Amino acid sequence: MAMKVLLKKVTITAERLLRDELIEMIKRHGATGWTVTAVEGEGSRGNRTSDFEGRNSQIDTIVSKETASAIMEEVAEKYFADWAIITYAVDVEVLRGEKYLGGN
Amino acid sequence: MAMKVLLKKVTITAERLLRDELIEMIKRHGATGWTVTAVEGEGSRGNRTSDFEGRNSQIDTIVSKETASAIMEEVAEKYFADWAIITYAVDVEVLRGEKYLGGN
Amino acid sequence: MAMKVLLKKVTITAERLLRDELIEMIKRHGATGWTVTAVEGEGSRGNRTSDFEGRNSQIDTIVSKETASAIMEEVAEKYFADWAIITYAVDVEVLRGEKYLGGN
């Protein structure tokens, strides 16, 4: 039996035009894989509500706990003030965790 | 560093025609944002199986624990008997939890 | 109030051509429902990176803890060596857990 490892799945949902820049960002943090899903969304930005609707990109990546925190911090610092973007992390159990962890 | 807050992500997957009514329902419970993903699905309704296939809508919203329970209860009470619908909640870590919590 | 039950949501993301065979596999393990989402992805296979890109299928199914482990083990044993495929499990809270558990 392969051993179970606990990692984090970080999800970032944002306007589609941020997609490539967000993927570059998570790669820079050491993410070795991700999926992108086209979603529709509506959400809040600061005090306003309903200020984005339409096609957004949801990016999911499985990383270590430390990398998850670093990615979420960067999203918050760089994007929360000016963009309708959300990010969250969930615990995930994986088999053969080395598949998901880069060399750094 | 922004503080991490533990909230719930509630997912509802149902036939597409329920989509707008379900979004109205989660808004009524105080949800301030959501994403909708087009998915294909097959599942059970009561004792029958495989009774829905094709384009369904998956609605995700991040809310407080109490709101998550209230939403799931309403889905169960109103829809479980007659519709092929599922709902579940997962723990999510977010930064700046106030983004996700409405004024009510 | 309906009682909350803790189950597992298993996610498998793989090239689209594996989709039907993976659905047959999870059915064989007793899964009674699933959703399939079209996603784009990039990930690692063994030591190589970036070896899959394009349209992939993400399959989600809610099952018991034991079934989740059995499905993930089979994915690892049969597919990890030769395919760009990932699988992970998360804890989910559901109402009326019997909806998700087959007769076996």
Coordinates of C-alpha atoms in Angstrom, one line a residue:
Chain A
M1 CA 0.0 0.0 0.0
A2 CA 1.3 3.4 -0.9
M3 CA 1.5 5.8 2.0
K4 CA -1.0 8.6 2.4
V5 CA 0.5 12.1 2.7
L6 CA -1.4 15.2 3.8
L7 CA -1.0 18.2 1.5
K8 CA -2.9 21.3 0.7
K9 CA -5.0 22.1 -2.4
V10 CA -5.0 25.8 -3.0
T11 CA -7.7 27.2 -5.2
I12 CA -7.6 30.7 -6.7
T13 CA -10.6 32.0 -8.6
A14 CA -10.2 35.2 -10.6
E15 CA -11.0 36.9 -13.9
R16 CA -9.7 35.0 -16.8
L17 CA -7.2 37.6 -17.8
L18 CA -5.2 37.0 -14.6
R19 CA -4.9 33.3 -15.4
D20 CA -1.4 33.1 -17.0
E21 CA 0.1 35.5 -14.5
L22 CA -1.3 33.5 -11.6
I23 CA 0.0 30.2 -13.1
E24 CA 3.5 31.8 -13.3
M25 CA 3.2 32.9 -9.7
I26 CA 2.3 29.4 -8.4
K27 CA 5.1 27.9 -10.5
R28 CA 7.5 30.4 -8.9
H29 CA 6.4 29.1 -5.5
G30 CA 7.3 25.6 -6.6
A31 CA 4.0 24.2 -7.7
T32 CA 4.6 21.3 -10.2
G33 CA 1.0 20.8 -11.5
W34 CA -2.3 22.5 -11.6
T35 CA -5.7 22.4 -13.3
V36 CA -7.7 25.3 -14.6
T37 CA -11.5 25.2 -14.8
A38 CA -13.7 27.7 -16.5
V39 CA -16.3 28.9 -14.0
E40 CA -18.9 31.7 -13.8
G41 CA -18.8 33.7 -10.7
E42 CA -20.1 36.6 -8.7
G43 CA -18.5 38.0 -5.7
S44 CA -17.4 40.8 -3.6
R45 CA -14.4 43.2 -3.9
G46 CA -13.9 45.3 -0.9
N47 CA -17.2 46.7 0.1
R48 CA -18.9 46.3 -3.2
T49 CA -20.8 43.2 -4.2
S50 CA -21.7 41.6 -7.5
D51 CA -18.9 43.4 -9.2
F52 CA -17.7 40.5 -11.3
E53 CA -19.8 38.2 -13.4
G54 CA -19.0 36.0 -16.3
R55 CA -16.1 33.7 -17.2
N56 CA -13.5 33.3 -14.6
S57 CA -10.7 30.9 -14.2
Q58 CA -10.4 28.6 -11.2
I59 CA -6.8 27.4 -10.7
D60 CA -6.2 24.4 -8.4
T61 CA -2.8 23.2 -7.3
I62 CA -1.6 20.7 -4.7
V63 CA 1.4 21.8 -2.7
S64 CA 3.0 21.6 0.8
K65 CA 1.4 23.5 3.7
E66 CA 4.2 26.1 3.6
T67 CA 3.8 26.7 -0.2
A68 CA 0.0 27.0 0.2
S69 CA 0.5 29.7 2.8
A70 CA 3.0 31.6 0.7
I71 CA 0.7 31.4 -2.4
M72 CA -2.3 32.7 -0.5
E73 CA -0.3 35.5 1.1
E74 CA 0.9 36.7 -2.3
V75 CA -2.6 36.6 -3.7
A76 CA -3.9 38.6 -0.8
E77 CA -1.1 41.2 -0.9
K78 CA -1.0 41.7 -4.7
Y79 CA -4.6 41.3 -5.7
F80 CA -7.2 41.6 -2.9
A81 CA -7.3 45.4 -3.0
D82 CA -7.9 45.8 -6.7
W83 CA -9.3 42.5 -8.1
A84 CA -12.3 40.3 -7.6
I85 CA -10.3 37.3 -6.6
I86 CA -10.7 34.6 -3.9
T87 CA -8.3 32.0 -2.6
Y88 CA -8.6 29.2 -0.1
A89 CA -6.9 26.0 0.9
V90 CA -8.2 22.6 1.9
D91 CA -6.5 19.5 3.3
V92 CA -6.1 16.8 0.8
E93 CA -4.8 13.2 1.2
V94 CA -2.6 12.0 -1.6
L95 CA -0.7 8.8 -2.4
R96 CA 3.0 9.2 -3.2
G97 CA 3.2 12.8 -2.2
E98 CA 6.5 13.2 -4.0
K99 CA 4.5 13.5 -7.2
Y100 CA 3.3 16.9 -6.0
L101 CA 6.4 18.4 -4.5
G102 CA 9.1 19.9 -6.7
G103 CA 12.8 19.8 -6.0
N104 CA 12.8 23.1 -4.1
Chain B
M1 CA 0.7 38.2 7.5
A2 CA -3.0 38.1 7.0
M3 CA -4.8 35.9 9.5
K4 CA -6.2 32.6 8.4
V5 CA -9.9 31.9 9.1
L6 CA -11.7 28.6 8.9
L7 CA -14.9 28.7 6.9
K8 CA -17.0 26.2 5.0
K9 CA -17.3 25.7 1.3
V10 CA -20.7 24.4 0.5
T11 CA -21.1 22.6 -2.9
I12 CA -24.5 22.0 -4.5
T13 CA -24.7 20.0 -7.7
A14 CA -28.1 19.8 -9.5
E15 CA -29.8 19.9 -12.8
R16 CA -29.1 23.2 -14.6
L17 CA -32.7 24.4 -14.4
L18 CA -32.4 24.7 -10.6
R19 CA -29.4 27.0 -10.9
D20 CA -31.0 30.4 -10.5
E21 CA -33.3 29.3 -7.8
L22 CA -30.4 27.8 -5.8
I23 CA -28.4 31.0 -6.2
E24 CA -31.3 33.0 -4.9
M25 CA -31.5 30.6 -2.0
I26 CA -27.9 30.9 -1.0
K27 CA -28.1 34.7 -1.3
R28 CA -31.1 34.7 1.0
H29 CA -28.9 32.8 3.5
G30 CA -26.3 35.6 3.3
A31 CA -23.8 34.2 0.8
T32 CA -21.9 37.0 -0.8
G33 CA -20.1 35.2 -3.6
W34 CA -20.3 31.9 -5.5
T35 CA -19.0 30.2 -8.6
V36 CA -20.9 28.0 -11.0
T37 CA -19.2 25.2 -12.9
A38 CA -20.9 23.2 -15.7
V39 CA -20.5 19.5 -14.9
E40 CA -21.8 16.2 -16.2
G41 CA -23.1 13.9 -13.6
E42 CA -24.8 10.7 -12.8
G43 CA -26.2 9.9 -9.4
S44 CA -28.9 8.5 -7.3
R45 CA -32.3 9.9 -6.4
G46 CA -33.9 8.0 -3.6
N47 CA -33.7 4.3 -4.5
R48 CA -33.2 4.8 -8.2
T49 CA -29.8 5.2 -9.7
S50 CA -28.5 6.7 -12.9
D51 CA -31.5 9.0 -13.2
F52 CA -29.7 12.1 -14.2
E53 CA -27.1 12.5 -16.8
G54 CA -25.9 15.5 -18.8
R55 CA -25.3 19.1 -18.0
N56 CA -25.6 20.0 -14.4
S57 CA -24.6 23.0 -12.5
Q58 CA -22.2 22.8 -9.5
I59 CA -22.5 25.8 -7.2
D60 CA -19.8 26.6 -4.7
T61 CA -20.0 29.2 -2.0
I62 CA -17.8 30.0 1.0
V63 CA -19.8 30.8 4.1
S64 CA -19.8 30.5 7.9
K65 CA -20.3 27.1 9.5
E66 CA -23.8 28.1 10.6
T67 CA -24.8 29.3 7.1
A68 CA -23.4 26.2 5.6
S69 CA -25.6 24.0 7.8
A70 CA -28.6 26.2 7.1
I71 CA -28.1 25.9 3.3
M72 CA -27.5 22.2 3.4
E73 CA -30.7 21.7 5.5
E74 CA -32.8 23.7 3.0
V75 CA -31.4 21.7 0.1
A76 CA -32.2 18.4 1.9
E77 CA -35.7 19.5 2.9
K78 CA -36.8 21.1 -0.3
Y79 CA -35.1 19.0 -3.0
F80 CA -33.8 15.6 -1.8
A81 CA -37.2 13.9 -2.2
D82 CA -37.9 15.0 -5.8
W83 CA -34.6 16.0 -7.4
A84 CA -31.3 14.5 -8.2
I85 CA -29.2 16.9 -6.2
I86 CA -26.3 16.5 -3.8
T87 CA -24.8 18.9 -1.3
Y88 CA -21.7 18.7 0.9
A89 CA -19.4 21.0 2.9
V90 CA -15.7 21.0 3.3
D91 CA -13.5 23.0 5.7
V92 CA -11.6 25.8 3.9
E93 CA -8.9 28.1 5.2
V94 CA -9.1 31.6 3.8
L95 CA -7.3 34.9 4.4
R96 CA -9.3 37.9 5.5
G97 CA -12.5 36.0 6.2
E98 CA -14.5 39.2 6.1
K99 CA -14.4 39.1 2.3
Y100 CA -16.7 36.1 2.5
L101 CA -19.1 37.1 5.2
G102 CA -22.0 39.4 4.5
G103 CA -23.3 42.0 6.9
N104 CA -26.1 39.8 8.2
Chain C
M1 CA -32.5 18.2 11.4
A2 CA -30.9 15.7 9.1
M3 CA -27.8 14.1 10.6
K4 CA -24.4 15.1 9.2
V5 CA -22.2 12.2 8.1
L6 CA -18.5 12.4 7.3
L7 CA -17.5 10.9 4.0
K8 CA -14.7 11.3 1.5
K9 CA -14.7 13.0 -1.9
V10 CA -12.2 11.4 -4.2
T11 CA -11.0 13.4 -7.1
I12 CA -9.2 11.9 -10.1
T13 CA -7.9 14.1 -12.9
A14 CA -6.6 12.4 -16.0
E15 CA -6.5 12.6 -19.8
R16 CA -10.0 12.6 -21.2
L17 CA -9.5 9.2 -22.9
L18 CA -9.3 7.5 -19.5
R19 CA -12.6 9.0 -18.5
D20 CA -15.0 6.1 -19.2
E21 CA -12.6 3.5 -17.9
L22 CA -12.1 5.4 -14.7
I23 CA -15.9 5.8 -14.2
E24 CA -16.2 2.0 -14.7
M25 CA -13.5 1.5 -12.1
I26 CA -15.2 3.7 -9.4
K27 CA -18.6 2.0 -10.1
R28 CA -16.9 -1.3 -9.5
H29 CA -15.7 0.0 -6.1
G30 CA -19.4 0.8 -5.3
A31 CA -19.6 4.5 -6.1
T32 CA -23.2 5.5 -6.8
G33 CA -22.7 8.9 -8.2
W34 CA -20.1 11.2 -9.7
T35 CA -19.5 14.4 -11.6
V36 CA -17.1 15.0 -14.5
T37 CA -15.7 18.4 -15.1
A38 CA -13.7 19.4 -18.2
V39 CA -10.4 21.0 -17.0
E40 CA -7.1 22.0 -18.5
G41 CA -4.1 20.8 -16.7
E42 CA -0.4 20.5 -16.6
G43 CA 1.5 18.2 -14.3
S44 CA 4.2 15.8 -13.6
R45 CA 4.6 12.2 -14.6
G46 CA 7.4 10.5 -12.8
N47 CA 10.4 12.8 -13.1
R48 CA 9.2 14.7 -16.1
T49 CA 7.2 17.8 -15.8
S50 CA 4.8 19.6 -18.1
D51 CA 4.0 16.4 -20.0
F52 CA 0.3 16.8 -20.2
E53 CA -1.6 19.9 -21.3
G54 CA -5.0 20.4 -22.7
R55 CA -8.4 18.9 -22.0
N56 CA -8.6 16.6 -19.1
S57 CA -11.4 15.1 -17.1
Q58 CA -11.8 15.7 -13.4
I59 CA -14.0 13.0 -11.9
D60 CA -15.4 13.5 -8.4
T61 CA -17.2 10.9 -6.3
I62 CA -18.4 10.8 -2.7
V63 CA -17.8 7.5 -1.0
S64 CA -16.9 5.9 2.3
K65 CA -13.4 6.2 3.7
E66 CA -12.6 2.6 2.8
T67 CA -13.9 2.9 -0.7
A68 CA -11.9 6.2 -1.1
S69 CA -8.7 4.3 -0.1
A70 CA -9.4 1.4 -2.4
I71 CA -10.0 3.7 -5.4
M72 CA -6.9 5.8 -4.8
E73 CA -4.8 2.6 -4.4
E74 CA -6.1 1.3 -7.7
V75 CA -5.4 4.6 -9.5
A76 CA -1.8 4.6 -8.1
E77 CA -1.1 1.0 -9.0
K78 CA -2.6 0.9 -12.4
Y79 CA -1.9 4.4 -13.7
F80 CA 0.8 6.3 -11.9
A81 CA 3.7 4.7 -13.8
D82 CA 2.4 5.4 -17.3
W83 CA -0.1 8.2 -17.1
A84 CA -0.3 11.8 -16.1
I85 CA -3.0 11.3 -13.5
I86 CA -3.5 12.6 -10.0
T87 CA -5.9 11.5 -7.3
Y88 CA -6.7 12.9 -3.9
A89 CA -9.3 12.7 -1.2
V90 CA -10.9 15.4 1.1
D91 CA -13.3 15.1 4.0
V92 CA -16.8 16.1 3.2
E93 CA -19.8 16.5 5.4
V94 CA -23.1 15.4 3.9
L95 CA -26.7 15.1 5.0
R96 CA -28.3 11.7 4.7
G97 CA -25.2 9.8 4.0
E98 CA -27.2 6.8 2.6
K99 CA -27.7 8.8 -0.6
Y100 CA -24.0 8.3 -1.3
L101 CA -23.5 4.7 -0.2
G102 CA -24.5 1.8 -2.4
G103 CA -25.8 -1.5 -1.2
N104 CA -22.4 -3.1 -1.2

